[in-house]
Short mmCIF file of N, CA and C in Angstrom, two decimals:
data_model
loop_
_atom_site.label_atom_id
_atom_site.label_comp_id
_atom_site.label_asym_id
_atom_site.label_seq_id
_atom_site.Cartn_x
_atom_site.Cartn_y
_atom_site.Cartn_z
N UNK V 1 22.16 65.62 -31.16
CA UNK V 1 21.08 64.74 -30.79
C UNK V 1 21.57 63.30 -30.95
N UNK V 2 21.52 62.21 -29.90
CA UNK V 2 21.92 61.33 -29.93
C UNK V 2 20.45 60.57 -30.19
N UNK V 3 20.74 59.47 -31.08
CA UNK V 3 19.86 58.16 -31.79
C UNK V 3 20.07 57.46 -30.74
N UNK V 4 18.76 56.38 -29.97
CA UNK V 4 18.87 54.93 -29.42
C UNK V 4 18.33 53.88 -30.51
N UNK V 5 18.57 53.02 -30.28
CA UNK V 5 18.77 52.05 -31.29
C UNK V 5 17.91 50.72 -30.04
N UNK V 6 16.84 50.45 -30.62
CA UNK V 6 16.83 49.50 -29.94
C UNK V 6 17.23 47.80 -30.35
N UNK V 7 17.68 47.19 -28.82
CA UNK V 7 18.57 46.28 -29.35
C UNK V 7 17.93 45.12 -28.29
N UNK V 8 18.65 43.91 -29.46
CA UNK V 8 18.08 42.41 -29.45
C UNK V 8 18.70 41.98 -27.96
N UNK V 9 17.72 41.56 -26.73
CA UNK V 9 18.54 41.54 -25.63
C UNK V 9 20.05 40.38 -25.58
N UNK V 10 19.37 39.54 -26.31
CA UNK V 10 20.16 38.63 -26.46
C UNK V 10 21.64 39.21 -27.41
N UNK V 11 21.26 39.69 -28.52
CA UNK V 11 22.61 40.13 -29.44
C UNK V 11 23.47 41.43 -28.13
N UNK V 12 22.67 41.45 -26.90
CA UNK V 12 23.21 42.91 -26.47
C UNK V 12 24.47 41.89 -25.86
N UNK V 13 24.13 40.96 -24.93
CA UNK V 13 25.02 39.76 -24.48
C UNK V 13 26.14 38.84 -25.57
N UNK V 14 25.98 39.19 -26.85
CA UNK V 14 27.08 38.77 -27.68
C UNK V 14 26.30 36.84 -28.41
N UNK V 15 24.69 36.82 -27.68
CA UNK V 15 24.13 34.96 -28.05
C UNK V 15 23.51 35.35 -29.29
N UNK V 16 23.53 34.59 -30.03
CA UNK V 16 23.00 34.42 -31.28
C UNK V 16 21.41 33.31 -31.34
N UNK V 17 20.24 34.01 -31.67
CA UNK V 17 19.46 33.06 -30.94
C UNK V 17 19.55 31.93 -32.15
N UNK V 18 19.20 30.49 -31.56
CA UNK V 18 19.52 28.94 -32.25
C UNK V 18 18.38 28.99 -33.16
N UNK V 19 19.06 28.47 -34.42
CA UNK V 19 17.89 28.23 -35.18
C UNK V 19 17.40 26.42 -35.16
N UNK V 20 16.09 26.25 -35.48
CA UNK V 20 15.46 24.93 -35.63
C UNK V 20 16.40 24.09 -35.65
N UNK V 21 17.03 23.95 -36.70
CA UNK V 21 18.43 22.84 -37.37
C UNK V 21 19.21 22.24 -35.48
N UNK V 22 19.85 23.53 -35.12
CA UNK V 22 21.02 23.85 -33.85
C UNK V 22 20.07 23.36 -32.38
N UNK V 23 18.90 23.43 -32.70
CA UNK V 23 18.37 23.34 -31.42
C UNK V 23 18.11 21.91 -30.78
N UNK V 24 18.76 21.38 -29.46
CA UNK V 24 19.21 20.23 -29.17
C UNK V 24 18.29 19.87 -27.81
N UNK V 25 17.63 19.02 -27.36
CA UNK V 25 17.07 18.58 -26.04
C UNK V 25 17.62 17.59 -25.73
N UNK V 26 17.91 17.73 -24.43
CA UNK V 26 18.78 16.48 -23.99
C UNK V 26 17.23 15.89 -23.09
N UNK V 27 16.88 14.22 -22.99
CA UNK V 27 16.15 13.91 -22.89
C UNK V 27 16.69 12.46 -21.89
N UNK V 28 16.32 12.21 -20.81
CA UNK V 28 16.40 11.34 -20.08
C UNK V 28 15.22 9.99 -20.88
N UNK V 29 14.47 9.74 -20.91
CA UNK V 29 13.45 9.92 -21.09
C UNK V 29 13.45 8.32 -22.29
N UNK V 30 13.31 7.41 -22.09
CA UNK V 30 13.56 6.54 -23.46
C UNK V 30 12.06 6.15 -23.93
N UNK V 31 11.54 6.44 -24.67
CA UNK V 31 10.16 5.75 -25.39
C UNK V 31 10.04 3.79 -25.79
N UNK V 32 9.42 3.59 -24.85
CA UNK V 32 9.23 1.96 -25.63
C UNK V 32 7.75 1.81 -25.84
N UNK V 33 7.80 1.44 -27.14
CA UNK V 33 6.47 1.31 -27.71
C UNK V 33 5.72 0.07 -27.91
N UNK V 34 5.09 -0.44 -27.05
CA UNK V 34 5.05 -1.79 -27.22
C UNK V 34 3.34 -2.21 -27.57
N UNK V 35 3.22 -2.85 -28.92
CA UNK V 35 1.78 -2.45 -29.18
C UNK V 35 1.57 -4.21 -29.30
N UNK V 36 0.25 -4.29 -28.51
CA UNK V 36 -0.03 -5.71 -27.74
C UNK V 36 -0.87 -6.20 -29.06
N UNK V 37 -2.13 -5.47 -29.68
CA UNK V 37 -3.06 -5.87 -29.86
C UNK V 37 -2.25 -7.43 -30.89
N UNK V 38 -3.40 -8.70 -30.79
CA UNK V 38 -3.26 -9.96 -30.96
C UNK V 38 -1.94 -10.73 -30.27
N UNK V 39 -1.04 -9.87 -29.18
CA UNK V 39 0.00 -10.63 -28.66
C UNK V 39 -0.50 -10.89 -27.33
N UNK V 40 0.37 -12.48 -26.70
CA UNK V 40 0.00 -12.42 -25.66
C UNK V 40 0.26 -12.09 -24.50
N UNK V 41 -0.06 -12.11 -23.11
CA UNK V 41 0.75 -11.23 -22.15
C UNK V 41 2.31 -11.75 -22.19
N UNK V 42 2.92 -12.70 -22.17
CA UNK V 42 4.23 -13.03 -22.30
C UNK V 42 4.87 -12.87 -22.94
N UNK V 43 4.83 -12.56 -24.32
CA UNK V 43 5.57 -11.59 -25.18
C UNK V 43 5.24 -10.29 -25.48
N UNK V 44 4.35 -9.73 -24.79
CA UNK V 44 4.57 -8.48 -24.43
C UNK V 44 5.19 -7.66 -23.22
N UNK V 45 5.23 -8.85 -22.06
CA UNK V 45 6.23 -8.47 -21.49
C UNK V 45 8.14 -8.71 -21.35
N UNK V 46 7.84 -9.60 -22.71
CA UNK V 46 9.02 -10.03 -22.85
C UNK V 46 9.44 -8.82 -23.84
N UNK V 47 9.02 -8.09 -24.71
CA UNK V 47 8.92 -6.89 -25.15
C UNK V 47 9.68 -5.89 -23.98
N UNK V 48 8.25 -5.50 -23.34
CA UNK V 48 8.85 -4.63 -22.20
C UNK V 48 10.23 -5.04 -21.13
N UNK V 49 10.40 -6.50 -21.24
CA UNK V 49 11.65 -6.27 -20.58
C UNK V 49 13.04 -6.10 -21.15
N UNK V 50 12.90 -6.57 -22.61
CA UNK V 50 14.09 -6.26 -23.64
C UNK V 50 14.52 -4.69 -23.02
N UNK V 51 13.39 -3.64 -23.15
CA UNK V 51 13.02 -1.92 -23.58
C UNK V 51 13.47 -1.49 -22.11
N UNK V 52 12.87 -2.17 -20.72
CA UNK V 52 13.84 -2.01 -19.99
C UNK V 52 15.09 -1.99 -19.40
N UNK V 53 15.62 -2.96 -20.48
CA UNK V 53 16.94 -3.23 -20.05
C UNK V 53 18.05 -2.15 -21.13
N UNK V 54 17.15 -1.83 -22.57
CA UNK V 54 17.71 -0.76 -23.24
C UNK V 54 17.69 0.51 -22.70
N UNK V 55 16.94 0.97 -21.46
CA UNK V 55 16.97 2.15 -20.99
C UNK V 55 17.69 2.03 -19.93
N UNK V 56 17.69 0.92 -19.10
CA UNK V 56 19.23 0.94 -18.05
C UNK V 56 20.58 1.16 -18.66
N UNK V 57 20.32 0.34 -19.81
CA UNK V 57 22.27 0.17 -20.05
C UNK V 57 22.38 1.55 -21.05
N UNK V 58 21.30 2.62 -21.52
CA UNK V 58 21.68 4.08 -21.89
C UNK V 58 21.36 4.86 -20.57
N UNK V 59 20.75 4.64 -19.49
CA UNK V 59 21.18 5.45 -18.47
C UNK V 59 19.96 6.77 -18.56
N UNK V 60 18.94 5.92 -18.99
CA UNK V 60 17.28 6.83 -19.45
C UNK V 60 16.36 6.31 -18.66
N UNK V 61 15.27 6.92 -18.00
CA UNK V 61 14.29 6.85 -17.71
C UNK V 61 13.00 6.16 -18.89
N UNK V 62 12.39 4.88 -18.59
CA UNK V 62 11.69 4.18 -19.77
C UNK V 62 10.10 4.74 -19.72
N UNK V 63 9.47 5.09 -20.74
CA UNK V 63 8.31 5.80 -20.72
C UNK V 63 7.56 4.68 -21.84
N UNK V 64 6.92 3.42 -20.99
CA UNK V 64 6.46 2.43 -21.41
C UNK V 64 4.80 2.66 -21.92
N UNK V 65 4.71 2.71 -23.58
CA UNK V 65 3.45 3.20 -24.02
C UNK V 65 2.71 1.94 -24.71
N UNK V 66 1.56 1.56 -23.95
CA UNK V 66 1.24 0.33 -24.12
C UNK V 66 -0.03 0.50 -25.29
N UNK V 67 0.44 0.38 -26.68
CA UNK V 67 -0.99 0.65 -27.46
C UNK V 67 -1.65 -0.66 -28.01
N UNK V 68 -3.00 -0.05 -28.28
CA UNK V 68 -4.36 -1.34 -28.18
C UNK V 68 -4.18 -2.34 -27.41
N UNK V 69 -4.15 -1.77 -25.92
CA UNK V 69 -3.98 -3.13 -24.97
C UNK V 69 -5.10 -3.63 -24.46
N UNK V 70 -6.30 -3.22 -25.56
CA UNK V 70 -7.64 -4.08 -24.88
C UNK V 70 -7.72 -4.84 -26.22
N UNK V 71 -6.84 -5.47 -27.02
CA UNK V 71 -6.73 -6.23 -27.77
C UNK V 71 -5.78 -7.39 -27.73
N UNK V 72 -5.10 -7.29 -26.48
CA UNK V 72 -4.55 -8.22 -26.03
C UNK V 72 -5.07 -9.67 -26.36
N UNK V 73 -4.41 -10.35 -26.49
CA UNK V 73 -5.07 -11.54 -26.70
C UNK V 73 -5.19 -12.32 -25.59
N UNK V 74 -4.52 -12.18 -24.66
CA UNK V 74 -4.62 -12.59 -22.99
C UNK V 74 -5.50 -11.78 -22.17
N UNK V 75 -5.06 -11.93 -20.98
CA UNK V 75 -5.73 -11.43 -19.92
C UNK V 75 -5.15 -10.20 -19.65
N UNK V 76 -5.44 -9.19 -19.44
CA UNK V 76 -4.76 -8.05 -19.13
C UNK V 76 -4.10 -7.77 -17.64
N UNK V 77 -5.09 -8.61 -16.94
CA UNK V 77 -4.51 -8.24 -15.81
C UNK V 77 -3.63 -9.47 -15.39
N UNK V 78 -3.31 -10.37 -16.22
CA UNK V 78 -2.05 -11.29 -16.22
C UNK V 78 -0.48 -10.20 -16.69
N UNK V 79 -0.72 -9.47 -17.74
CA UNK V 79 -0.07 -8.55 -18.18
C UNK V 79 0.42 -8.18 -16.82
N UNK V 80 -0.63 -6.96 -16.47
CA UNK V 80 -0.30 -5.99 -15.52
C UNK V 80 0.43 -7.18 -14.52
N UNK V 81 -0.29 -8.08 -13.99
CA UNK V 81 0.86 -8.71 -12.84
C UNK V 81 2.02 -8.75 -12.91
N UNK V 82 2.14 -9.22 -14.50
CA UNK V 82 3.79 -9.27 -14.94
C UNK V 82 4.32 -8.28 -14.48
N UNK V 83 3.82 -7.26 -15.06
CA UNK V 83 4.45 -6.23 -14.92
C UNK V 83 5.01 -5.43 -13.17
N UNK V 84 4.08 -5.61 -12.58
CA UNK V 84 4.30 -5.13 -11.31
C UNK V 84 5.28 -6.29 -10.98
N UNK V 85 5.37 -7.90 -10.67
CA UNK V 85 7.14 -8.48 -10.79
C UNK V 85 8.08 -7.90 -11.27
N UNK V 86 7.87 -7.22 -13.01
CA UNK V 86 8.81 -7.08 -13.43
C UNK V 86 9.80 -5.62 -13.13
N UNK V 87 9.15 -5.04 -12.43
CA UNK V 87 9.57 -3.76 -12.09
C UNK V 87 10.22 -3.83 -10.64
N UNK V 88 9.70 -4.60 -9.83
CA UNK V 88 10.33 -4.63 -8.77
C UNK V 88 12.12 -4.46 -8.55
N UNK V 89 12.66 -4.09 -7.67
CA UNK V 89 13.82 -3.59 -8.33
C UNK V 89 14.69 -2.89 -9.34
N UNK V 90 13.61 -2.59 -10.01
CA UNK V 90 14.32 -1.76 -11.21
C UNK V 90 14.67 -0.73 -10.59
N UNK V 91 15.96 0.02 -10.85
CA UNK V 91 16.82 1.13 -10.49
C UNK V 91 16.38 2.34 -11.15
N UNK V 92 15.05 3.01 -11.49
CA UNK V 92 14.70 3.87 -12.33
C UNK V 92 13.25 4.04 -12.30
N UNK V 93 12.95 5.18 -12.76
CA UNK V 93 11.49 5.59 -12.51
C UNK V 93 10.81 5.17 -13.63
N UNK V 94 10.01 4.24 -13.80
CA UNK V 94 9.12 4.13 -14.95
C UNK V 94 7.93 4.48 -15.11
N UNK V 95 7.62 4.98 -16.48
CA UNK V 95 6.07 5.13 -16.41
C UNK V 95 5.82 4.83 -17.63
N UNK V 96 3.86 4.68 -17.37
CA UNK V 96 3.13 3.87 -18.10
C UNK V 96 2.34 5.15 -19.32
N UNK V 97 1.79 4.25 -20.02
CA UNK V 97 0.67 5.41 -20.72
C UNK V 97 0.22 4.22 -21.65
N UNK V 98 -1.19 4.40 -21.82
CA UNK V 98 -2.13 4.00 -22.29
C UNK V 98 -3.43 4.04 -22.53
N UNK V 99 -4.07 4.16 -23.34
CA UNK V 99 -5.18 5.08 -23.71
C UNK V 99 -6.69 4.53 -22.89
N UNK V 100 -6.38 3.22 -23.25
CA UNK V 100 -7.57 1.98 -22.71
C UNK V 100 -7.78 2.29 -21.37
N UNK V 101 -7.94 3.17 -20.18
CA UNK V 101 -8.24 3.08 -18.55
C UNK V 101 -7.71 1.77 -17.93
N UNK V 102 -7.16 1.13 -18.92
CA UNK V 102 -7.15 -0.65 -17.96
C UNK V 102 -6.31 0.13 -16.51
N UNK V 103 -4.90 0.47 -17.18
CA UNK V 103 -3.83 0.46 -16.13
C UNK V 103 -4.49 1.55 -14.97
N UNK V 104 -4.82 2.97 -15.34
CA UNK V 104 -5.15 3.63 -14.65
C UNK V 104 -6.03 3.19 -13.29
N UNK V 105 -7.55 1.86 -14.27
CA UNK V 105 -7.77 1.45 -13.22
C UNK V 105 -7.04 0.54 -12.11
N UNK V 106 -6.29 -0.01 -12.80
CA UNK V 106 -5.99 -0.96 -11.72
C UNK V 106 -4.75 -0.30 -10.55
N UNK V 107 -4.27 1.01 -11.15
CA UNK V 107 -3.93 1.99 -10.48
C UNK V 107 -4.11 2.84 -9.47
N UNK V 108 -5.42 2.95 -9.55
CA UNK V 108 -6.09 3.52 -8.48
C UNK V 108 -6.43 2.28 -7.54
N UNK V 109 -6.70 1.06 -7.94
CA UNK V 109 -7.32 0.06 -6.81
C UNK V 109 -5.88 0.38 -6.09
N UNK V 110 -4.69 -0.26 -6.49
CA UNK V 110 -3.44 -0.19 -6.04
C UNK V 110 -3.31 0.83 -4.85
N UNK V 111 -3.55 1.84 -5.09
CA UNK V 111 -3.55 3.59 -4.04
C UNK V 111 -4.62 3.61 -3.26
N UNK V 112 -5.62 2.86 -3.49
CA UNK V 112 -6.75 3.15 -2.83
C UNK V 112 -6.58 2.22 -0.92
N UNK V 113 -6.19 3.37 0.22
CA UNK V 113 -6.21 2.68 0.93
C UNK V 113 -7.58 2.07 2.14
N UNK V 114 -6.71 0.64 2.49
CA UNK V 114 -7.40 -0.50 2.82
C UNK V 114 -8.32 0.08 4.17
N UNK V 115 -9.94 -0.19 3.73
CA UNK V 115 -10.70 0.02 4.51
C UNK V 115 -10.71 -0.61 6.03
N UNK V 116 -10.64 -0.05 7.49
CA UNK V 116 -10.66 -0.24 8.56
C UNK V 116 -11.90 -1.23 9.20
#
């Protein structure tokens, strides 16, 4: 009488599965955290353009997270203007996140096309 043994699919292939410690994500992906509240739009985009230029010269995609930006001490949508200059030409996909709806809204006006 022959025994089956059941076996680890992975150990059947000779892989050892990775533990926590070994386990590695490679991440395009650079986080800039740029938290406005009491700054004004010009050094917060002087912020964001430092963070852009640290994710060009590592060769990352910048994932620009704008927190308490309805505490800005400026205008927000002076901000956002900056920002849409400041992206122009950038060689890379950026994106935004922020909790406040500001950007989202002014996001959608942006997409929303022009009535006939």
């Amino acid at each position: 009488m022959t025994e089956q043994r059941k076996q680890d699919p992975a150990a059947a292939v000779g892989v050892r599965p990775s533990s926590p410690e070994s386990f590695q994500v490679e991440t395009r992906e650079l986080q800039l955290k740029i938290h406005c509240r009491g700054k004004t739009a010009a050094l917060a985009l002087e912020e964001v353009r430092l963070g852009l230029d640290e994710a060009k010269a590592q060769g990352r995609d910048p994932l620009i997270i704008l927190e308490d930006l309805g505490f800005l001490q400026d205008s927000v949508a002076t901000l956002i203007k900056g920002l849409c200059r400041g992206l122009v030409g950038y060689p890379g996909t950026v994106t935004f996140w922020e909790s406040s709806g500001y950007t989202e809204a002014f996001l959608s006006v942006m997409e929303a096309a022009p009535e006939s």
